[in-house]
Amino acid sequence: MHDPDHVMDQVGVRYDKNWRDWLLSGTETQFSFALGAPSAQVIGRDFESVSRWVNTWHSWAEAHPAAHLRSTTRRTVVGSQKVPTHLDVPTLDDLVSLDPVLANHWQRANERWSRIRALPTDVLVPRLRPRLQQILDLANHDFEVLLEAVRWFVENPRSGLTTRQVPVTGMHTKWLARNRGLVLACLNSREEHSADGYQIDDELEQAALDPLGLTALPVHVNLIIADPVERARIGGLRHISAPLPEVTSLPVQPDTVLIVENKESAYLVPDRPRTVIVHSLGNHLNVLDQIGWLTVAADQLYWGDLDRAGFTLLSRARARLPHLVSVLMDPMTLHQHGALAVADDTRVDLPEPNLTDAEAAALAALTTEHRAYLRLEQERLPAPFALNQLFRALERHTRDGAR
């Protein structure tokens, strides 16, 4: 015998499974839910419990007039007894009215879908169907931005503007990185599935902006010219941040390039002959094999955070520079300074399959016995230790290169 809570769980399951089809097809549907009515034998054996169950359903039905109890008569040892067998619900609107949560969801779905269908574009139902819940999950402000953005892109398919130049109030770089898939789906773009996976802090690259007719900002590369002689050729500048083409054309010829994940750690490195430090690239590691003087440097070293993201970035950098050697990203460094590590609960992509055995061991050591993760940021390493290990690695590679 199913009680009202059990049947309402069934209502919720059926709604969750079918609401998208009901929304898109507009089909009126009747519903029926079996109540697990007791047999004549059960009624005769436990008449008191059955009576309470029947009364519970009648009370529930009185409070929910949109639904109707269907009943039958059982002939039992205690006489003929009328028991409910099914809960019948005439329409979809009646169904969702049984649960305020479903009613609110259904109302929101209808309101937003009607506005999506009113956009000046050929909305393809199959393309948007898997994104309907994502559309409903948008805050009201973000949904309004979505509609306005789609209208603007329909009217301006090849604007050549940057994201920040698009005159849609509320649409900025982070908003577009987070919602680009929805925008492209509403525009009926074939590129929509390549739109997912961006993080809200990502700066969208040109390939990601092409389907929207936008232009990416030029990637800036941050450098430290650690050789005073090299600095003299470029006006004495030690710290440089410039677009990739300008960095590529710099008249420098370093023997050693040290790639450092974060700015603060890069600033620790003092002057050193024929050395350039590249830092703070973030996810723009694709520039590494586009800088001619970098790719021909005899020694290419990488120093990043001892965390899962750090090893993923290292692997991606090595995919561009196959001879890249890591520094301070080994089990010994983690073991000696593990007390400085903190918990790491960020979502991280797996690294490329090009880590060395030592790097893979350090990555594995970041997982605790409780299946949690650790993060040891490079800035937390004591500066004397970090510089000592760094210069030992630099000198070792210099000697090896001279042999």
mmCIF file of C-alpha atoms in Angstrom:
data_model
loop_
_atom_site.group_PDB
_atom_site.id
_atom_site.type_symbol
_atom_site.label_atom_id
_atom_site.label_comp_id
_atom_site.label_asym_id
_atom_site.label_seq_id
_atom_site.Cartn_x
_atom_site.Cartn_y
_atom_site.Cartn_z
ATOM 1 C CA MET A 1 0.000 0.000 0.000
ATOM 2 C CA HIS A 2 1.598 3.243 -1.193
ATOM 3 C CA ASP A 3 1.143 6.338 0.924
ATOM 4 C CA PRO A 4 0.818 9.839 -0.593
ATOM 5 C CA ASP A 5 4.524 10.603 -0.112
ATOM 6 C CA HIS A 6 5.473 7.536 -2.122
ATOM 7 C CA VAL A 7 3.113 8.442 -4.959
ATOM 8 C CA MET A 8 4.331 12.052 -4.967
ATOM 9 C CA ASP A 9 7.861 10.702 -5.360
ATOM 10 C CA GLN A 10 6.609 8.870 -8.460
ATOM 11 C CA VAL A 11 5.052 12.099 -9.702
ATOM 12 C CA GLY A 12 8.407 13.840 -9.304
ATOM 13 C CA VAL A 13 10.269 11.055 -11.098
ATOM 14 C CA ARG A 14 7.863 11.101 -14.045
ATOM 15 C CA TYR A 15 8.052 14.881 -14.252
ATOM 16 C CA ASP A 16 11.858 14.958 -14.149
ATOM 17 C CA LYS A 17 12.023 12.364 -16.913
ATOM 18 C CA ASN A 18 9.479 13.937 -19.256
ATOM 19 C CA TRP A 19 9.124 17.690 -18.658
ATOM 20 C CA ARG A 20 11.362 18.627 -21.604
ATOM 21 C CA ASP A 21 9.265 16.568 -24.014
ATOM 22 C CA TRP A 22 6.036 17.972 -22.600
ATOM 23 C CA LEU A 23 7.398 21.516 -22.933
ATOM 24 C CA LEU A 24 8.578 21.083 -26.514
ATOM 25 C CA SER A 25 5.655 19.043 -27.841
ATOM 26 C CA GLY A 26 2.865 20.828 -26.021
ATOM 27 C CA THR A 27 0.979 17.531 -25.778
ATOM 28 C CA GLU A 28 -1.817 17.227 -23.225
ATOM 29 C CA THR A 29 -1.363 14.109 -21.160
ATOM 30 C CA GLN A 30 -3.438 12.192 -18.656
ATOM 31 C CA PHE A 31 -1.751 10.496 -15.736
ATOM 32 C CA SER A 32 -2.512 7.563 -13.501
ATOM 33 C CA PHE A 33 -0.553 6.233 -10.528
ATOM 34 C CA ALA A 34 -1.221 2.862 -8.923
ATOM 35 C CA LEU A 35 -1.681 3.028 -5.162
ATOM 36 C CA GLY A 36 -0.814 -0.567 -4.393
ATOM 37 C CA ALA A 37 -4.346 -1.276 -3.147
ATOM 38 C CA PRO A 38 -4.614 -4.131 -0.636
ATOM 39 C CA SER A 39 -6.139 -7.450 -1.593
ATOM 40 C CA ALA A 40 -9.244 -8.868 0.082
ATOM 41 C CA GLN A 41 -7.024 -11.132 2.182
ATOM 42 C CA VAL A 42 -4.908 -8.216 3.432
ATOM 43 C CA ILE A 43 -8.034 -6.221 4.283
ATOM 44 C CA GLY A 44 -9.455 -9.103 6.292
ATOM 45 C CA ARG A 45 -6.164 -9.734 8.060
ATOM 46 C CA ASP A 46 -5.357 -6.091 8.974
ATOM 47 C CA PHE A 47 -8.578 -4.144 8.644
ATOM 48 C CA GLU A 48 -7.500 -1.394 11.041
ATOM 49 C CA SER A 49 -4.317 -0.535 9.123
ATOM 50 C CA VAL A 50 -6.166 -0.593 5.803
ATOM 51 C CA SER A 51 -8.847 1.742 7.210
ATOM 52 C CA ARG A 52 -6.175 4.230 8.272
ATOM 53 C CA TRP A 53 -4.588 4.023 4.812
ATOM 54 C CA VAL A 54 -7.969 4.631 3.099
ATOM 55 C CA ASN A 55 -8.719 7.596 5.362
ATOM 56 C CA THR A 56 -5.274 9.052 4.682
ATOM 57 C CA TRP A 57 -5.877 8.964 0.941
ATOM 58 C CA HIS A 58 -9.358 10.494 1.235
ATOM 59 C CA SER A 59 -7.977 13.321 3.357
ATOM 60 C CA TRP A 60 -5.168 13.883 0.864
ATOM 61 C CA ALA A 61 -7.621 13.889 -2.056
ATOM 62 C CA GLU A 62 -9.798 16.501 -0.361
ATOM 63 C CA ALA A 63 -6.732 18.737 -0.069
ATOM 64 C CA HIS A 64 -5.801 18.192 -3.727
ATOM 65 C CA PRO A 65 -8.994 18.540 -5.791
ATOM 66 C CA ALA A 66 -7.049 18.466 -9.091
ATOM 67 C CA ALA A 67 -6.475 14.731 -8.610
ATOM 68 C CA HIS A 68 -9.104 12.013 -8.326
ATOM 69 C CA LEU A 69 -9.140 8.682 -6.553
ATOM 70 C CA ARG A 70 -10.280 5.710 -8.570
ATOM 71 C CA SER A 71 -11.740 3.009 -6.349
ATOM 72 C CA THR A 72 -12.961 -0.574 -6.440
ATOM 73 C CA THR A 73 -14.912 -2.801 -4.098
ATOM 74 C CA ARG A 74 -13.325 -5.822 -2.445
ATOM 75 C CA ARG A 75 -15.427 -8.597 -0.946
ATOM 76 C CA THR A 76 -13.737 -9.572 2.302
ATOM 77 C CA VAL A 77 -14.454 -11.532 5.468
ATOM 78 C CA VAL A 78 -15.435 -8.247 7.107
ATOM 79 C CA GLY A 79 -17.857 -7.373 4.315
ATOM 80 C CA SER A 80 -17.555 -5.428 1.068
ATOM 81 C CA GLN A 81 -14.966 -2.673 1.320
ATOM 82 C CA LYS A 82 -14.363 0.207 -1.085
ATOM 83 C CA VAL A 83 -10.660 0.950 -1.491
ATOM 84 C CA PRO A 84 -8.807 3.392 -3.770
ATOM 85 C CA THR A 85 -6.654 1.764 -6.421
ATOM 86 C CA HIS A 86 -5.301 4.637 -8.527
ATOM 87 C CA LEU A 87 -4.682 8.339 -8.424
ATOM 88 C CA ASP A 88 -5.877 9.869 -11.701
ATOM 89 C CA VAL A 89 -4.721 13.309 -12.805
ATOM 90 C CA PRO A 90 -6.583 14.743 -15.835
ATOM 91 C CA THR A 91 -3.986 17.200 -17.203
ATOM 92 C CA LEU A 92 -0.370 18.208 -16.980
ATOM 93 C CA ASP A 93 -1.292 21.452 -15.250
ATOM 94 C CA ASP A 94 -3.193 19.424 -12.669
ATOM 95 C CA LEU A 95 -0.144 17.210 -12.187
ATOM 96 C CA VAL A 96 2.300 20.021 -11.438
ATOM 97 C CA SER A 97 -0.236 21.716 -9.150
ATOM 98 C CA LEU A 98 0.183 18.798 -6.732
ATOM 99 C CA ASP A 99 3.688 20.016 -5.811
ATOM 100 C CA PRO A 100 4.621 23.729 -5.478
ATOM 101 C CA VAL A 101 8.204 22.974 -6.541
ATOM 102 C CA LEU A 102 7.041 21.319 -9.764
ATOM 103 C CA ALA A 103 4.509 24.079 -10.361
ATOM 104 C CA ASN A 104 7.193 26.769 -10.087
ATOM 105 C CA HIS A 105 9.562 24.814 -12.310
ATOM 106 C CA TRP A 106 6.906 24.254 -14.971
ATOM 107 C CA GLN A 107 5.846 27.901 -14.953
ATOM 108 C CA ARG A 108 9.472 29.044 -15.284
ATOM 109 C CA ALA A 109 10.056 26.534 -18.098
ATOM 110 C CA ASN A 110 7.057 27.754 -20.075
ATOM 111 C CA GLU A 111 7.857 31.424 -19.600
ATOM 112 C CA ARG A 112 11.488 31.076 -20.635
ATOM 113 C CA TRP A 113 10.841 28.712 -23.521
ATOM 114 C CA SER A 114 8.247 31.057 -24.996
ATOM 115 C CA ARG A 115 10.794 33.890 -24.918
ATOM 116 C CA ILE A 116 13.504 31.697 -26.441
ATOM 117 C CA ARG A 117 11.127 30.744 -29.274
ATOM 118 C CA ALA A 118 10.442 34.421 -29.889
ATOM 119 C CA LEU A 119 14.104 35.167 -30.665
ATOM 120 C CA PRO A 120 14.828 36.313 -34.230
ATOM 121 C CA THR A 121 16.669 33.108 -35.100
ATOM 122 C CA ASP A 122 15.756 29.619 -36.232
ATOM 123 C CA VAL A 123 15.878 27.810 -32.897
ATOM 124 C CA LEU A 124 16.410 24.097 -33.399
ATOM 125 C CA VAL A 125 14.543 22.145 -30.730
ATOM 126 C CA PRO A 126 16.926 19.124 -30.763
ATOM 127 C CA ARG A 127 19.889 21.447 -30.211
ATOM 128 C CA LEU A 128 18.339 23.246 -27.264
ATOM 129 C CA ARG A 129 16.618 20.310 -25.607
ATOM 130 C CA PRO A 130 19.655 19.152 -23.585
ATOM 131 C CA ARG A 131 20.239 22.755 -22.488
ATOM 132 C CA LEU A 132 16.754 23.483 -21.168
ATOM 133 C CA GLN A 133 17.662 22.944 -17.518
ATOM 134 C CA GLN A 134 20.727 25.126 -17.982
ATOM 135 C CA ILE A 135 18.444 27.845 -19.322
ATOM 136 C CA LEU A 136 16.146 27.498 -16.327
ATOM 137 C CA ASP A 137 19.064 27.595 -13.907
ATOM 138 C CA LEU A 138 20.152 31.013 -15.153
ATOM 139 C CA ALA A 139 19.492 33.870 -12.776
ATOM 140 C CA ASN A 140 16.906 36.304 -14.098
ATOM 141 C CA HIS A 141 19.591 38.850 -14.940
ATOM 142 C CA ASP A 142 21.687 36.298 -16.841
ATOM 143 C CA PHE A 143 18.647 35.108 -18.790
ATOM 144 C CA GLU A 144 17.897 38.668 -19.900
ATOM 145 C CA VAL A 145 21.535 39.072 -20.948
ATOM 146 C CA LEU A 146 21.280 35.827 -22.939
ATOM 147 C CA LEU A 147 18.247 37.043 -24.864
ATOM 148 C CA GLU A 148 19.769 40.425 -25.587
ATOM 149 C CA ALA A 149 23.105 38.879 -26.593
ATOM 150 C CA VAL A 150 21.440 36.502 -29.059
ATOM 151 C CA ARG A 151 19.450 39.369 -30.606
ATOM 152 C CA TRP A 152 22.632 41.424 -30.978
ATOM 153 C CA PHE A 153 24.646 38.601 -32.549
ATOM 154 C CA VAL A 154 21.815 37.911 -35.019
ATOM 155 C CA GLU A 155 21.985 41.535 -36.149
ATOM 156 C CA ASN A 156 25.796 41.736 -35.992
ATOM 157 C CA PRO A 157 27.205 38.333 -37.007
ATOM 158 C CA ARG A 158 30.632 39.669 -38.059
ATOM 159 C CA SER A 159 31.201 42.736 -35.913
ATOM 160 C CA GLY A 160 34.941 42.275 -35.335
ATOM 161 C CA LEU A 161 34.532 43.767 -31.860
ATOM 162 C CA THR A 162 36.143 42.470 -28.702
ATOM 163 C CA THR A 163 33.882 40.979 -26.046
ATOM 164 C CA ARG A 164 34.036 44.101 -23.889
ATOM 165 C CA GLN A 165 33.036 46.271 -26.855
ATOM 166 C CA VAL A 166 29.753 44.443 -27.480
ATOM 167 C CA PRO A 167 26.980 46.890 -26.435
ATOM 168 C CA VAL A 168 24.980 44.350 -24.419
ATOM 169 C CA THR A 169 24.579 45.413 -20.815
ATOM 170 C CA GLY A 170 25.823 42.719 -18.464
ATOM 171 C CA MET A 171 27.756 40.711 -21.056
ATOM 172 C CA HIS A 172 31.439 40.630 -20.167
ATOM 173 C CA THR A 173 34.299 38.209 -20.744
ATOM 174 C CA LYS A 174 33.503 35.960 -17.784
ATOM 175 C CA TRP A 175 29.796 35.888 -18.638
ATOM 176 C CA LEU A 176 30.541 34.846 -22.200
ATOM 177 C CA ALA A 177 33.072 32.196 -21.120
ATOM 178 C CA ARG A 178 30.422 30.724 -18.836
ATOM 179 C CA ASN A 179 27.467 30.944 -21.246
ATOM 180 C CA ARG A 180 28.992 30.760 -24.720
ATOM 181 C CA GLY A 181 27.477 27.328 -25.366
ATOM 182 C CA LEU A 182 23.973 28.633 -24.669
ATOM 183 C CA VAL A 183 24.470 31.644 -26.910
ATOM 184 C CA LEU A 184 25.685 29.478 -29.799
ATOM 185 C CA ALA A 185 22.886 26.949 -29.283
ATOM 186 C CA CYS A 186 20.302 29.732 -29.460
ATOM 187 C CA LEU A 187 22.024 30.988 -32.616
ATOM 188 C CA ASN A 188 21.739 27.472 -34.088
ATOM 189 C CA SER A 189 25.508 27.295 -34.454
ATOM 190 C CA ARG A 190 27.236 24.023 -35.186
ATOM 191 C CA GLU A 191 30.053 25.147 -32.898
ATOM 192 C CA GLU A 192 27.967 24.935 -29.717
ATOM 193 C CA HIS A 193 29.457 21.689 -28.386
ATOM 194 C CA SER A 194 32.984 23.069 -28.645
ATOM 195 C CA ALA A 195 31.795 25.949 -26.504
ATOM 196 C CA ASP A 196 31.693 24.095 -23.210
ATOM 197 C CA GLY A 197 34.542 23.549 -20.798
ATOM 198 C CA TYR A 198 35.667 27.136 -20.369
ATOM 199 C CA GLN A 199 36.214 28.372 -16.838
ATOM 200 C CA ILE A 200 34.858 31.750 -15.770
ATOM 201 C CA ASP A 201 38.388 33.167 -15.496
ATOM 202 C CA ASP A 202 39.362 32.109 -19.007
ATOM 203 C CA GLU A 203 40.149 34.729 -21.632
ATOM 204 C CA LEU A 204 38.476 33.372 -24.753
ATOM 205 C CA GLU A 205 40.871 32.784 -27.612
ATOM 206 C CA GLN A 206 40.235 33.670 -31.235
ATOM 207 C CA ALA A 207 39.055 30.188 -32.247
ATOM 208 C CA ALA A 208 36.402 30.365 -29.521
ATOM 209 C CA LEU A 209 35.235 33.801 -30.656
ATOM 210 C CA ASP A 210 35.154 33.170 -34.420
ATOM 211 C CA PRO A 211 31.603 31.701 -34.450
ATOM 212 C CA LEU A 212 30.379 34.916 -32.807
ATOM 213 C CA GLY A 213 32.273 37.203 -35.169
ATOM 214 C CA LEU A 214 34.306 38.681 -32.319
ATOM 215 C CA THR A 215 38.005 39.486 -32.050
ATOM 216 C CA ALA A 216 40.210 38.308 -29.205
ATOM 217 C CA LEU A 217 42.551 40.648 -27.415
ATOM 218 C CA PRO A 218 46.179 40.001 -28.313
ATOM 219 C CA VAL A 219 47.891 37.623 -25.911
ATOM 220 C CA HIS A 220 50.439 39.465 -23.769
ATOM 221 C CA VAL A 221 53.575 37.652 -22.659
ATOM 222 C CA ASN A 222 55.354 38.623 -19.434
ATOM 223 C CA LEU A 223 59.154 38.495 -19.464
ATOM 224 C CA ILE A 224 62.081 39.211 -17.182
ATOM 225 C CA ILE A 225 65.297 39.912 -19.064
ATOM 226 C CA ALA A 226 67.734 38.626 -16.435
ATOM 227 C CA ASP A 227 70.894 39.394 -18.464
ATOM 228 C CA PRO A 228 72.060 43.047 -18.165
ATOM 229 C CA VAL A 229 73.785 42.793 -21.545
ATOM 230 C CA GLU A 230 70.568 41.639 -23.225
ATOM 231 C CA ARG A 231 68.674 44.436 -21.413
ATOM 232 C CA ALA A 232 70.970 47.049 -22.865
ATOM 233 C CA ARG A 233 69.769 46.115 -26.353
ATOM 234 C CA ILE A 234 66.164 46.966 -25.459
ATOM 235 C CA GLY A 235 66.626 50.167 -23.516
ATOM 236 C CA GLY A 236 67.481 48.627 -20.153
ATOM 237 C CA LEU A 237 64.041 47.129 -19.512
ATOM 238 C CA ARG A 238 64.075 44.192 -17.080
ATOM 239 C CA HIS A 239 60.315 43.584 -16.893
ATOM 240 C CA ILE A 240 58.334 43.447 -20.123
ATOM 241 C CA SER A 241 54.680 42.710 -20.895
ATOM 242 C CA ALA A 242 53.939 42.903 -24.593
ATOM 243 C CA PRO A 243 51.810 41.282 -27.316
ATOM 244 C CA LEU A 244 53.151 38.013 -28.693
ATOM 245 C CA PRO A 245 54.392 39.433 -32.048
ATOM 246 C CA GLU A 246 56.450 42.097 -30.252
ATOM 247 C CA VAL A 247 57.919 39.555 -27.831
ATOM 248 C CA THR A 248 58.821 37.278 -30.731
ATOM 249 C CA SER A 249 60.736 40.082 -32.441
ATOM 250 C CA LEU A 250 62.844 41.035 -29.394
ATOM 251 C CA PRO A 251 66.615 41.021 -30.173
ATOM 252 C CA VAL A 252 67.481 38.538 -27.417
ATOM 253 C CA GLN A 253 69.336 35.216 -27.692
ATOM 254 C CA PRO A 254 69.135 33.469 -24.320
ATOM 255 C CA ASP A 255 70.833 30.173 -23.652
ATOM 256 C CA THR A 256 68.389 29.504 -20.805
ATOM 257 C CA VAL A 257 64.656 30.150 -20.628
ATOM 258 C CA LEU A 258 62.958 29.624 -17.280
ATOM 259 C CA ILE A 259 59.150 29.406 -17.450
ATOM 260 C CA VAL A 260 57.568 30.255 -14.088
ATOM 261 C CA GLU A 261 53.874 29.769 -13.372
ATOM 262 C CA ASN A 262 53.366 32.787 -11.089
ATOM 263 C CA LYS A 263 54.654 36.354 -11.088
ATOM 264 C CA GLU A 264 55.699 36.520 -7.433
ATOM 265 C CA SER A 265 58.050 33.571 -7.787
ATOM 266 C CA ALA A 266 59.472 34.881 -11.062
ATOM 267 C CA TYR A 267 60.375 38.166 -9.371
ATOM 268 C CA LEU A 268 62.602 36.261 -6.924
ATOM 269 C CA VAL A 269 65.069 35.237 -9.619
ATOM 270 C CA PRO A 270 68.079 37.584 -9.755
ATOM 271 C CA ASP A 271 70.147 38.525 -12.752
ATOM 272 C CA ARG A 272 71.914 35.760 -14.627
ATOM 273 C CA PRO A 273 73.799 35.819 -17.926
ATOM 274 C CA ARG A 274 71.934 34.840 -21.104
ATOM 275 C CA THR A 275 68.741 34.024 -19.200
ATOM 276 C CA VAL A 276 65.156 35.086 -19.851
ATOM 277 C CA ILE A 277 62.236 34.313 -17.532
ATOM 278 C CA VAL A 278 58.745 33.866 -18.972
ATOM 279 C CA HIS A 279 56.008 34.009 -16.365
ATOM 280 C CA SER A 280 52.281 34.222 -15.664
ATOM 281 C CA LEU A 281 51.139 32.599 -18.897
ATOM 282 C CA GLY A 282 48.081 30.988 -17.302
ATOM 283 C CA ASN A 283 46.373 28.845 -19.934
ATOM 284 C CA HIS A 284 48.074 30.636 -22.844
ATOM 285 C CA LEU A 285 50.766 27.985 -23.122
ATOM 286 C CA ASN A 286 50.161 27.769 -26.868
ATOM 287 C CA VAL A 287 52.480 30.786 -27.278
ATOM 288 C CA LEU A 288 55.539 28.838 -26.143
ATOM 289 C CA ASP A 289 56.355 27.279 -29.501
ATOM 290 C CA GLN A 290 55.611 30.528 -31.336
ATOM 291 C CA ILE A 291 58.551 32.470 -29.860
ATOM 292 C CA GLY A 292 61.562 31.686 -32.027
ATOM 293 C CA TRP A 293 64.322 32.670 -29.579
ATOM 294 C CA LEU A 294 62.633 30.566 -26.896
ATOM 295 C CA THR A 295 62.333 27.375 -28.916
ATOM 296 C CA VAL A 296 66.065 27.360 -29.789
ATOM 297 C CA ALA A 297 67.304 28.019 -26.248
ATOM 298 C CA ALA A 298 69.613 25.226 -25.091
ATOM 299 C CA ASP A 299 68.005 24.971 -21.666
ATOM 300 C CA GLN A 300 64.254 25.195 -21.169
ATOM 301 C CA LEU A 301 63.103 24.852 -17.569
ATOM 302 C CA TYR A 302 59.671 25.017 -15.949
ATOM 303 C CA TRP A 303 58.808 25.884 -12.341
ATOM 304 C CA GLY A 304 55.170 25.645 -11.313
ATOM 305 C CA ASP A 305 52.955 24.994 -8.327
ATOM 306 C CA LEU A 306 53.053 21.586 -6.669
ATOM 307 C CA ASP A 307 49.390 20.883 -7.228
ATOM 308 C CA ARG A 308 47.265 19.050 -9.751
ATOM 309 C CA ALA A 309 46.762 22.146 -11.903
ATOM 310 C CA GLY A 310 50.506 22.809 -11.841
ATOM 311 C CA PHE A 311 51.288 19.387 -13.284
ATOM 312 C CA THR A 312 48.572 19.761 -15.916
ATOM 313 C CA LEU A 313 50.089 23.072 -17.006
ATOM 314 C CA LEU A 314 53.570 21.516 -17.001
ATOM 315 C CA SER A 315 52.379 18.690 -19.241
ATOM 316 C CA ARG A 316 50.749 21.129 -21.653
ATOM 317 C CA ALA A 317 53.912 23.241 -21.792
ATOM 318 C CA ARG A 318 55.977 20.113 -22.483
ATOM 319 C CA ALA A 319 53.618 19.211 -25.324
ATOM 320 C CA ARG A 320 54.844 22.453 -26.929
ATOM 321 C CA LEU A 321 58.466 22.132 -25.797
ATOM 322 C CA PRO A 322 59.361 18.414 -25.667
ATOM 323 C CA HIS A 323 62.743 19.016 -23.963
ATOM 324 C CA LEU A 324 61.250 21.049 -21.096
ATOM 325 C CA VAL A 325 62.667 20.104 -17.671
ATOM 326 C CA SER A 326 60.786 20.771 -14.448
ATOM 327 C CA VAL A 327 62.348 22.293 -11.339
ATOM 328 C CA LEU A 328 61.076 22.065 -7.746
ATOM 329 C CA MET A 329 58.208 19.805 -8.828
ATOM 330 C CA ASP A 330 59.486 16.557 -7.323
ATOM 331 C CA PRO A 331 58.617 14.321 -4.355
ATOM 332 C CA MET A 332 61.527 15.632 -2.243
ATOM 333 C CA THR A 333 60.311 19.226 -2.427
ATOM 334 C CA LEU A 334 56.800 18.163 -1.475
ATOM 335 C CA HIS A 335 58.045 15.943 1.371
ATOM 336 C CA GLN A 336 60.295 18.631 2.869
ATOM 337 C CA HIS A 337 57.646 21.355 2.754
ATOM 338 C CA GLY A 338 54.400 19.386 3.018
ATOM 339 C CA ALA A 339 53.455 21.301 6.163
ATOM 340 C CA LEU A 340 52.975 24.376 3.974
ATOM 341 C CA ALA A 341 50.447 22.645 1.717
ATOM 342 C CA VAL A 342 46.725 23.415 1.869
ATOM 343 C CA ALA A 343 43.610 21.589 0.746
ATOM 344 C CA ASP A 344 42.825 21.669 -2.962
ATOM 345 C CA ASP A 345 39.202 21.145 -4.031
ATOM 346 C CA THR A 346 39.315 22.755 -7.470
ATOM 347 C CA ARG A 347 38.266 20.923 -10.625
ATOM 348 C CA VAL A 348 41.343 20.074 -12.655
ATOM 349 C CA ASP A 349 41.833 18.440 -16.057
ATOM 350 C CA LEU A 350 44.139 15.433 -16.233
ATOM 351 C CA PRO A 351 47.695 16.087 -17.428
ATOM 352 C CA GLU A 352 49.004 14.975 -20.782
ATOM 353 C CA PRO A 353 50.781 11.573 -20.693
ATOM 354 C CA ASN A 354 54.259 13.108 -20.767
ATOM 355 C CA LEU A 355 55.224 13.525 -17.098
ATOM 356 C CA THR A 356 58.485 12.004 -15.923
ATOM 357 C CA ASP A 357 58.483 9.300 -13.256
ATOM 358 C CA ALA A 358 59.498 11.814 -10.594
ATOM 359 C CA GLU A 359 56.782 14.250 -11.624
ATOM 360 C CA ALA A 360 54.170 11.506 -11.672
ATOM 361 C CA ALA A 361 55.274 10.413 -8.199
ATOM 362 C CA ALA A 362 54.932 13.962 -6.881
ATOM 363 C CA LEU A 363 51.495 14.240 -8.433
ATOM 364 C CA ALA A 364 50.439 10.965 -6.823
ATOM 365 C CA ALA A 365 51.769 12.171 -3.453
ATOM 366 C CA LEU A 366 49.327 15.103 -3.577
ATOM 367 C CA THR A 367 46.494 12.674 -2.852
ATOM 368 C CA THR A 368 45.976 12.073 0.876
ATOM 369 C CA GLU A 369 44.893 8.810 2.469
ATOM 370 C CA HIS A 370 41.372 10.246 2.706
ATOM 371 C CA ARG A 371 41.238 10.846 -1.075
ATOM 372 C CA ALA A 372 41.551 14.592 -0.594
ATOM 373 C CA TYR A 373 44.072 16.676 -2.531
ATOM 374 C CA LEU A 374 46.880 19.000 -1.508
ATOM 375 C CA ARG A 375 48.251 22.193 -3.036
ATOM 376 C CA LEU A 376 51.716 23.554 -2.363
ATOM 377 C CA GLU A 377 51.975 26.845 -4.210
ATOM 378 C CA GLN A 378 55.439 27.817 -5.334
ATOM 379 C CA GLU A 379 55.241 31.147 -3.483
ATOM 380 C CA ARG A 380 54.996 29.280 -0.175
ATOM 381 C CA LEU A 381 58.405 27.648 -0.574
ATOM 382 C CA PRO A 382 61.099 29.473 1.450
ATOM 383 C CA ALA A 383 62.911 31.787 -0.945
ATOM 384 C CA PRO A 384 66.471 30.676 0.033
ATOM 385 C CA PHE A 385 65.567 27.026 -0.547
ATOM 386 C CA ALA A 386 63.787 27.720 -3.821
ATOM 387 C CA LEU A 387 66.606 29.851 -5.235
ATOM 388 C CA ASN A 388 69.262 27.372 -4.128
ATOM 389 C CA GLN A 389 67.505 24.479 -5.866
ATOM 390 C CA LEU A 390 66.717 26.612 -8.878
ATOM 391 C CA PHE A 391 70.326 27.710 -9.413
ATOM 392 C CA ARG A 392 71.623 24.198 -8.839
ATOM 393 C CA ALA A 393 69.314 23.036 -11.632
ATOM 394 C CA LEU A 394 70.381 25.918 -13.868
ATOM 395 C CA GLU A 395 74.075 25.277 -13.310
ATOM 396 C CA ARG A 396 73.643 21.536 -13.801
ATOM 397 C CA HIS A 397 71.986 22.072 -17.157
ATOM 398 C CA THR A 398 74.603 24.609 -18.172
ATOM 399 C CA ARG A 399 77.415 22.141 -17.413
ATOM 400 C CA ASP A 400 75.587 19.333 -19.215
ATOM 401 C CA GLY A 401 75.106 21.553 -22.245
ATOM 402 C CA ALA A 402 78.799 22.440 -22.330
ATOM 403 C CA ARG A 403 79.942 18.818 -22.473
#
